[in-house]
mmCIF file of C-alpha atoms in Angstrom:
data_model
loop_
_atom_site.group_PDB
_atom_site.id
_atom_site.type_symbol
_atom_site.label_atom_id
_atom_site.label_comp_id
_atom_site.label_asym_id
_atom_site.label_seq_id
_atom_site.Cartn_x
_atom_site.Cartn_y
_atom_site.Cartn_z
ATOM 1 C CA UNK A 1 0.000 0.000 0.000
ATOM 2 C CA UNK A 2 1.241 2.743 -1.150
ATOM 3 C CA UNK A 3 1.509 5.722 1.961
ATOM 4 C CA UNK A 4 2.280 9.376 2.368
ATOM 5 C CA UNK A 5 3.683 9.553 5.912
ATOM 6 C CA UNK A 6 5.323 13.207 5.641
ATOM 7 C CA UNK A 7 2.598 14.665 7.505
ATOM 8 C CA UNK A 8 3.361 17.889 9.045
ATOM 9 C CA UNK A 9 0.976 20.868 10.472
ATOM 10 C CA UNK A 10 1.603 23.198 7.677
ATOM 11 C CA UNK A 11 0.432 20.848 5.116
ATOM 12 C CA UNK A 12 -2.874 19.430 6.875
ATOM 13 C CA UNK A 13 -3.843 23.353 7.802
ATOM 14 C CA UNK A 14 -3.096 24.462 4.009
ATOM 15 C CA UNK A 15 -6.446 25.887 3.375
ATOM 16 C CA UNK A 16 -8.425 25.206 6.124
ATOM 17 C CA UNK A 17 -10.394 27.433 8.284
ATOM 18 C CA UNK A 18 -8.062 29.099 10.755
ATOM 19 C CA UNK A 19 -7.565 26.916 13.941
ATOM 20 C CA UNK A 20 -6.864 30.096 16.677
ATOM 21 C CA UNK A 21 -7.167 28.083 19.694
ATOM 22 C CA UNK A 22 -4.078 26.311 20.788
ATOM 23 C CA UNK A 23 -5.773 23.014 21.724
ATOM 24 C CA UNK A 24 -6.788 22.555 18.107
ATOM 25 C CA UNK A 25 -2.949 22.797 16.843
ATOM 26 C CA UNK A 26 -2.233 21.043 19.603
ATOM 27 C CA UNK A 27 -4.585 17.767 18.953
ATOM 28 C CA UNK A 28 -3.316 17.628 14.875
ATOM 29 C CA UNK A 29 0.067 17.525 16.584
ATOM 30 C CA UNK A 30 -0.434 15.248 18.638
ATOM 31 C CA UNK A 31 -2.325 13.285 16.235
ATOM 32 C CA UNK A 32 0.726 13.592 14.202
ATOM 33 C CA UNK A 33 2.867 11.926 16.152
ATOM 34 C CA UNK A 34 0.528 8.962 17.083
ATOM 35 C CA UNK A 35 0.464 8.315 13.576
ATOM 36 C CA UNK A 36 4.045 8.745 13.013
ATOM 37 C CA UNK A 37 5.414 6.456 15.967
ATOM 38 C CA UNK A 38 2.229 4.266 15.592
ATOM 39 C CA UNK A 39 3.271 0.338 15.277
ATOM 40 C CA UNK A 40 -0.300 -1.636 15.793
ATOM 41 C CA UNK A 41 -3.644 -1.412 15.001
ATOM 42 C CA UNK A 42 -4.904 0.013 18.087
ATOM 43 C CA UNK A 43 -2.238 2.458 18.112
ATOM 44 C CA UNK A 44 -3.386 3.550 14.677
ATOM 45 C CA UNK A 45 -6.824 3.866 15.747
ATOM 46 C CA UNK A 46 -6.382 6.022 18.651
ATOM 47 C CA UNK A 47 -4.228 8.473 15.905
ATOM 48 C CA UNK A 48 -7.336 8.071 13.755
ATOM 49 C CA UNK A 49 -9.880 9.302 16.589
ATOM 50 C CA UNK A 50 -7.182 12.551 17.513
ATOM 51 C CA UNK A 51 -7.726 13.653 13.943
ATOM 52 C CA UNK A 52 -11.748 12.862 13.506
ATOM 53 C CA UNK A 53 -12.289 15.614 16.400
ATOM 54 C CA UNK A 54 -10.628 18.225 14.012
ATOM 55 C CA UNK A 55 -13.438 17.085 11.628
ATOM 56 C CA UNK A 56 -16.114 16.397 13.802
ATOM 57 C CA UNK A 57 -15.865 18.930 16.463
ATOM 58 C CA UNK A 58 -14.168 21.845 14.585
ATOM 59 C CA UNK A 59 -16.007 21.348 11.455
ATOM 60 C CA UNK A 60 -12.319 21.111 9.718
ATOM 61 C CA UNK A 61 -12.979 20.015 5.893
ATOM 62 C CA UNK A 62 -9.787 19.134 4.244
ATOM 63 C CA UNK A 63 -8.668 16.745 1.314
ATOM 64 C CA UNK A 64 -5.476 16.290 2.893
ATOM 65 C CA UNK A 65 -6.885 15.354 6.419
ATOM 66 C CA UNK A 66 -9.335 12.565 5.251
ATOM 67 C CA UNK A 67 -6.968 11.055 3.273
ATOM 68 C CA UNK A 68 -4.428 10.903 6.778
ATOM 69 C CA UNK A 69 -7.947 9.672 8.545
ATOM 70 C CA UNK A 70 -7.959 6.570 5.717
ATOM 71 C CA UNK A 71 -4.592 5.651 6.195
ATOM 72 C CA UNK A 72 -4.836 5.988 9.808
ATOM 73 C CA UNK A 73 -8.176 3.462 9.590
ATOM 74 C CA UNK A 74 -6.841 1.435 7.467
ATOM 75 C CA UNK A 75 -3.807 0.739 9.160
ATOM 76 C CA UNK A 76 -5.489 0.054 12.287
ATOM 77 C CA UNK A 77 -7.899 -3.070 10.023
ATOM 78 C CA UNK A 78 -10.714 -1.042 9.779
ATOM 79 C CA UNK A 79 -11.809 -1.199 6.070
ATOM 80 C CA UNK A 80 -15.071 0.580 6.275
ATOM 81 C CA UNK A 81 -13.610 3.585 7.935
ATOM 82 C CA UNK A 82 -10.735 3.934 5.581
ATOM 83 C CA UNK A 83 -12.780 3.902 2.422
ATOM 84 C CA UNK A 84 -15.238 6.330 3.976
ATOM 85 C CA UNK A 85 -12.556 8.580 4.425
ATOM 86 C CA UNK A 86 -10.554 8.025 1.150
ATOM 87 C CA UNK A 87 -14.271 8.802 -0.168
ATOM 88 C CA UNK A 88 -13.710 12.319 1.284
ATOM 89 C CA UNK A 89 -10.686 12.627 0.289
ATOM 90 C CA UNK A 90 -11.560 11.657 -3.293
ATOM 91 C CA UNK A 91 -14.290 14.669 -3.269
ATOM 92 C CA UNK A 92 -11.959 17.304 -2.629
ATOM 93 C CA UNK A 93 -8.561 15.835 -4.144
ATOM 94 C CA UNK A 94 -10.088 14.640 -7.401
ATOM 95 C CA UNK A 95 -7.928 12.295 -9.524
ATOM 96 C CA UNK A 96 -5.408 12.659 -7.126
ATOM 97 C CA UNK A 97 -3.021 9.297 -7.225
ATOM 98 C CA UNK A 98 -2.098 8.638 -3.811
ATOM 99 C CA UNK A 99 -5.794 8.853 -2.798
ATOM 100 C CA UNK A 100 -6.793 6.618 -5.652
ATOM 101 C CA UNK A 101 -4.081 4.183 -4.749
ATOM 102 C CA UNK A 102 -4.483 3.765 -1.508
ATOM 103 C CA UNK A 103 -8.197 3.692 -2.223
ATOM 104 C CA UNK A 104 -8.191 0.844 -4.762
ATOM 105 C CA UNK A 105 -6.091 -1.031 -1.876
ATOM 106 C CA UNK A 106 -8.865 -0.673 0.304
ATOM 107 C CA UNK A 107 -11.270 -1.685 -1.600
ATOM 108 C CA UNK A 108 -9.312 -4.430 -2.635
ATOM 109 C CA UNK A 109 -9.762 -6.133 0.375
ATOM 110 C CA UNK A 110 -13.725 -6.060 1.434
ATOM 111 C CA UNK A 111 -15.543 -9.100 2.153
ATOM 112 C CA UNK A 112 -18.726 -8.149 -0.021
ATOM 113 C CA UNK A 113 -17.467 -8.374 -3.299
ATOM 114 C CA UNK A 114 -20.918 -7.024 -5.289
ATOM 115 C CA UNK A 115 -20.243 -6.309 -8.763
ATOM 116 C CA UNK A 116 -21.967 -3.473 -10.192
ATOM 117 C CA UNK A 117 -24.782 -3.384 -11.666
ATOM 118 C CA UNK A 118 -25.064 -3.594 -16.037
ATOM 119 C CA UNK A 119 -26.819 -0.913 -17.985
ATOM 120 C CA UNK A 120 -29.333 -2.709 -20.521
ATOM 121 C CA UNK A 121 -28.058 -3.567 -23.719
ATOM 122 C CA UNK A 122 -29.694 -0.445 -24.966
ATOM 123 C CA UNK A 123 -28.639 1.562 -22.840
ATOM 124 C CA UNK A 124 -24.706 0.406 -23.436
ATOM 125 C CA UNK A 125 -25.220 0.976 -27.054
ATOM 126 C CA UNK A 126 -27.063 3.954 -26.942
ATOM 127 C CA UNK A 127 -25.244 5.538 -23.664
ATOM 128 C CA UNK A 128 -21.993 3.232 -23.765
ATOM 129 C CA UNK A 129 -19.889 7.079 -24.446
ATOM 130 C CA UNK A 130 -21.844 8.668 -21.667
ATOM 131 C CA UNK A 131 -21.799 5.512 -18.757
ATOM 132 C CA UNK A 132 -17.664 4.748 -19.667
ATOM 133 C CA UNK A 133 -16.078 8.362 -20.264
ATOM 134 C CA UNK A 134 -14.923 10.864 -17.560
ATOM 135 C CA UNK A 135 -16.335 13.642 -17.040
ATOM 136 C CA UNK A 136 -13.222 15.449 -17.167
ATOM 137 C CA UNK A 137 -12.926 13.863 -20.559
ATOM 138 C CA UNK A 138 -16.668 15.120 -21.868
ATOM 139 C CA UNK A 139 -15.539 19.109 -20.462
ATOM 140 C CA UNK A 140 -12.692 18.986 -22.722
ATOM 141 C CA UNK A 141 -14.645 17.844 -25.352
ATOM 142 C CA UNK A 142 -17.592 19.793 -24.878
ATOM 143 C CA UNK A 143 -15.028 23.214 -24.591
ATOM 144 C CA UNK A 144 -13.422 21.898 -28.161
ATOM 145 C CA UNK A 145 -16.702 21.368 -29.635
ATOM 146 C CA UNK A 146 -17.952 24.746 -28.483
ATOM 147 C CA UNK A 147 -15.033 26.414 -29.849
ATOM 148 C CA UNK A 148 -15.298 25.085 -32.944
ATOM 149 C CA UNK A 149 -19.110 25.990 -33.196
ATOM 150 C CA UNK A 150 -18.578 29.469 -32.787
ATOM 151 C CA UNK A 151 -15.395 29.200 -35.194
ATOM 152 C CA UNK A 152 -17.995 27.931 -37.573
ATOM 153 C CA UNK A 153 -20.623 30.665 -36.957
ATOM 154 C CA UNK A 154 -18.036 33.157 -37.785
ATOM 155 C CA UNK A 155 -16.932 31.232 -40.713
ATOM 156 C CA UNK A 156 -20.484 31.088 -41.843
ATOM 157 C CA UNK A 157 -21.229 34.620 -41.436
ATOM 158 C CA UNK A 158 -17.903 35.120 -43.875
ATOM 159 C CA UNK A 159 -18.616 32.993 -46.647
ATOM 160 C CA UNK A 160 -21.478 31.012 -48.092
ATOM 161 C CA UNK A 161 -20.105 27.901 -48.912
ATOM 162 C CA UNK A 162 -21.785 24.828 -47.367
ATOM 163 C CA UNK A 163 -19.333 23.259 -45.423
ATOM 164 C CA UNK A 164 -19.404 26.136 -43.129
ATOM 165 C CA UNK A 165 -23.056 25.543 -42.241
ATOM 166 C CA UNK A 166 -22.562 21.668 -41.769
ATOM 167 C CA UNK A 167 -19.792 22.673 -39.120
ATOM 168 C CA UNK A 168 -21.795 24.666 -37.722
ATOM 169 C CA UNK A 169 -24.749 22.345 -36.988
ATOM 170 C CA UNK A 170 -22.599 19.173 -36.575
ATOM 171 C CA UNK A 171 -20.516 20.857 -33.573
ATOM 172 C CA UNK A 172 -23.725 22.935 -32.372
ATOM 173 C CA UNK A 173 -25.675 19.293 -31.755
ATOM 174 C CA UNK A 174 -22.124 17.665 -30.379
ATOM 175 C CA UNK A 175 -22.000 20.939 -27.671
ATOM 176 C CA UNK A 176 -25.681 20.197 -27.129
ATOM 177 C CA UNK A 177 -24.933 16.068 -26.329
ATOM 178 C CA UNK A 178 -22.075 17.186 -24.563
ATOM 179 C CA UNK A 179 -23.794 19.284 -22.593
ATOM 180 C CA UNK A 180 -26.628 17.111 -21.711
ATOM 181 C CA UNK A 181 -24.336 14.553 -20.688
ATOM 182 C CA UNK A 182 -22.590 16.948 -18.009
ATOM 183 C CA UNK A 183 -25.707 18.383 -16.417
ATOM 184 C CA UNK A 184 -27.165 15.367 -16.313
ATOM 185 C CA UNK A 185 -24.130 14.472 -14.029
ATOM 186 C CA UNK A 186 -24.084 17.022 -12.056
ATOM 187 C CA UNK A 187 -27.823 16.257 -11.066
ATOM 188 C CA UNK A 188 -27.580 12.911 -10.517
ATOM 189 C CA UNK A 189 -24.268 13.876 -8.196
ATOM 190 C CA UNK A 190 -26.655 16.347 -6.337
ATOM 191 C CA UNK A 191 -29.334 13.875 -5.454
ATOM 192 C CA UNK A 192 -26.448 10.810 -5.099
ATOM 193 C CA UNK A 193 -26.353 9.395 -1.304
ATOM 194 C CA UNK A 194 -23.453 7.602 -1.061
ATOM 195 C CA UNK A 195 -22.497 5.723 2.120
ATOM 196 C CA UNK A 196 -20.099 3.140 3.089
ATOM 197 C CA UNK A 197 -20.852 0.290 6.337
ATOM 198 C CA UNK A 198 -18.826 1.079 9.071
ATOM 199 C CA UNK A 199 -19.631 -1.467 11.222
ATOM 200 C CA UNK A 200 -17.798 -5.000 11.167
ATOM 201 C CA UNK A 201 -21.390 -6.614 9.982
ATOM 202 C CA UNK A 202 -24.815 -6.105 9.687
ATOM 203 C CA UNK A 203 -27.872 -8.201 8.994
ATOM 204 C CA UNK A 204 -29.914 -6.206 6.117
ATOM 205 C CA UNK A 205 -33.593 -6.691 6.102
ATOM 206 C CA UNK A 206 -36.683 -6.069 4.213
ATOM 207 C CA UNK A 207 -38.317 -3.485 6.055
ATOM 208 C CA UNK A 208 -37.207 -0.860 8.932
ATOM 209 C CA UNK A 209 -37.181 -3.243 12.025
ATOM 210 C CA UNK A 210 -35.682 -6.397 13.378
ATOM 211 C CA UNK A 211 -39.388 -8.155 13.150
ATOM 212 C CA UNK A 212 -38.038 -8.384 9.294
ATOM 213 C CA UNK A 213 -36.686 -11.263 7.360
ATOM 214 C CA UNK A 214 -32.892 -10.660 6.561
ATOM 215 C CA UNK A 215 -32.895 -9.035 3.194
ATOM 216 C CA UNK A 216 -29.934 -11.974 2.183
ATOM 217 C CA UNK A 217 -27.812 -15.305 3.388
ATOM 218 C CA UNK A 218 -24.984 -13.565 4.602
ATOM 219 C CA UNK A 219 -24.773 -10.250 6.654
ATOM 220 C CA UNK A 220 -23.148 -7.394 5.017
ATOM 221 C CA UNK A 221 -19.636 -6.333 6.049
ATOM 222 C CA UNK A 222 -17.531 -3.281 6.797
ATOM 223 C CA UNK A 223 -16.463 -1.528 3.484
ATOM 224 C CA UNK A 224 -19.306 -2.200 1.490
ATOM 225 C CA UNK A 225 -20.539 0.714 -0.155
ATOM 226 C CA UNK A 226 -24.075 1.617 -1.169
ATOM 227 C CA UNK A 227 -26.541 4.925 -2.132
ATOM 228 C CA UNK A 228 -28.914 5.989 0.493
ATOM 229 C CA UNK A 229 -32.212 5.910 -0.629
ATOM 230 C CA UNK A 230 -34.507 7.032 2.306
ATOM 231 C CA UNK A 231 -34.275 7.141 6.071
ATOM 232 C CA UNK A 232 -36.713 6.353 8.975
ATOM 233 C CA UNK A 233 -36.267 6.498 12.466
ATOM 234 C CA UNK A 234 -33.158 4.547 12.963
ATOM 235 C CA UNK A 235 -32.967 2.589 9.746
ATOM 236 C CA UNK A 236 -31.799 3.531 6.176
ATOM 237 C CA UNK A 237 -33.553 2.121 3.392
ATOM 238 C CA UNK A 238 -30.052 1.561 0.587
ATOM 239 C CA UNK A 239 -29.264 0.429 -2.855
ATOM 240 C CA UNK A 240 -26.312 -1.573 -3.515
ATOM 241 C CA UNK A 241 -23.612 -1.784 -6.259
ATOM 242 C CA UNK A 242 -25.486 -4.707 -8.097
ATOM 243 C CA UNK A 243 -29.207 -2.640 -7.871
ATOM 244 C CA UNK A 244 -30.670 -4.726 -5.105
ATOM 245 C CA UNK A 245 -32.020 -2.881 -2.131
ATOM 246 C CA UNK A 246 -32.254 -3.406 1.785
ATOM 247 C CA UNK A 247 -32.492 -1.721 5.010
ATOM 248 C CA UNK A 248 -29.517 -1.172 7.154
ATOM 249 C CA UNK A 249 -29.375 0.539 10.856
ATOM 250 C CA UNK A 250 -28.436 3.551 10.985
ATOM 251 C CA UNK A 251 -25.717 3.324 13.403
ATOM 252 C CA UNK A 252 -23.587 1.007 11.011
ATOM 253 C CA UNK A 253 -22.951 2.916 8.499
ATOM 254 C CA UNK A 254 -22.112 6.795 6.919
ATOM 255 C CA UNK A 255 -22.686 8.854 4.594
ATOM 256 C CA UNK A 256 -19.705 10.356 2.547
ATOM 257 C CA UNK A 257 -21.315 13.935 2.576
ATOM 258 C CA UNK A 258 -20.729 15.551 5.771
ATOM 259 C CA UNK A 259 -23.542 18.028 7.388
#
């Protein structure tokens, strides 16, 4: 596994809100060094809890911070904590490679191993572009395909010959897909749930309560990652990877979005 163990307080602090109180410098230091001079599980853990309080009692949201919180679970065995975190991380270090490395370990390693699910075979002929390109990849092309649209317009407005109009339209309805495409990202991102289990297993059910028949054979274990679909009282109602649906307690798992 592949780990980034220069931590130091300048680099965790880059960009986050300003920590004034000593006690808060104080507990990333100290976390710091737990980490650092950490040589078992338990040791790791205890690191792992100094630096959630920065998160979950100063409100501290940093790229750089969950990804130390992953390493820190997942050195001290807990899978489900780790990718939770590296989930975080992922959000605000985007396509950065240690996160993704360390993340693919992680996830390398769950019990549940639920493949996801398959688009139709219409859908993968018709969307196949859409479902198995970045969207990093689709802004570049959409900002290539827009500036050649507006090349054309001008082009157009110069001359009359034909090809200039056929540019035009061609790259005005490839902006258009484009387009589509990435706002039709960006909502399903806003309305997305996603959570991972946190808890070493959990017998899913069929309905919100223990009076219930399990939902499958085998409980589901720590790592395994899901969208929430709906909560009540103390039970979330999820989706996972494969499509098939359950409901979970609340307590064992967490969402990747923070409050």
């Amino acid at each position: 596994m592949k780990m980034t163990l220069k931590l130091t307080a300048l680099c965790l602090l880059a960009g986050l809100p300003a920590l004034a109180a000593d006690y808060r410098l104080t507990t990333l230091e100290t976390a710091q060094g737990m980490f650092q001079s950490a040589t078992n599980s338990a040791m790791y853990a205890a690191a792992a809890q100094q630096f959630e309080f920065l998160v979950e009692e100063e409100g501290v949201r940093n790229g750089r911070l969950f990804y130390t919180l992953g390493n820190s679970w997942f050195m001290a065995n807990d899978l489900g904590r780790a990718i939770l975190n590296y989930r975080r991380a992922e959000h605000y270090l985007p396509g950065n490679a240690d996160v993704q490395h360390n993340l693919a370990s992680a996830l390398a390693l769950r019990t549940d191993l639920i493949p996801k699910q398959e688009p139709s075979p219409l859908a993968a002929k018709l969307l196949g572009w859409h479902l198995n390109s970045s969207t990093t990849l689709r802004w570049w092309l959409f900002a290539f395909c827009w500036l050649l649209f507006w090349s054309a317009c001008f082009w157009t407005s110069r001359t009359p010959k034909k090809e200039a109009r056929i540019t035009a339209a061609a790259t005005g309805v490839l902006s258009a897909i484009l387009l589509a495409s990435l706002l039709a990202d960006a909502i399903m991102a806003r309305r997305a749930h996603p959570g991972v289990i946190v808890a070493r297993e959990v017998l899913a059910r069929k309905g919100d309560g223990t009076m219930y028949a399990p939902a499958f054979l085998e409980p589901l274990h720590s790592g395994t990652e899901f969208r929430l679909l709906e909560e009540r009282t103390d039970w979330w109602h999820v989706r996972l990877a494969d499509g098939q649906s359950c409901w979970i307690p609340a307590g064992a798992a967490e969402t990747v979005k923070l409050d």
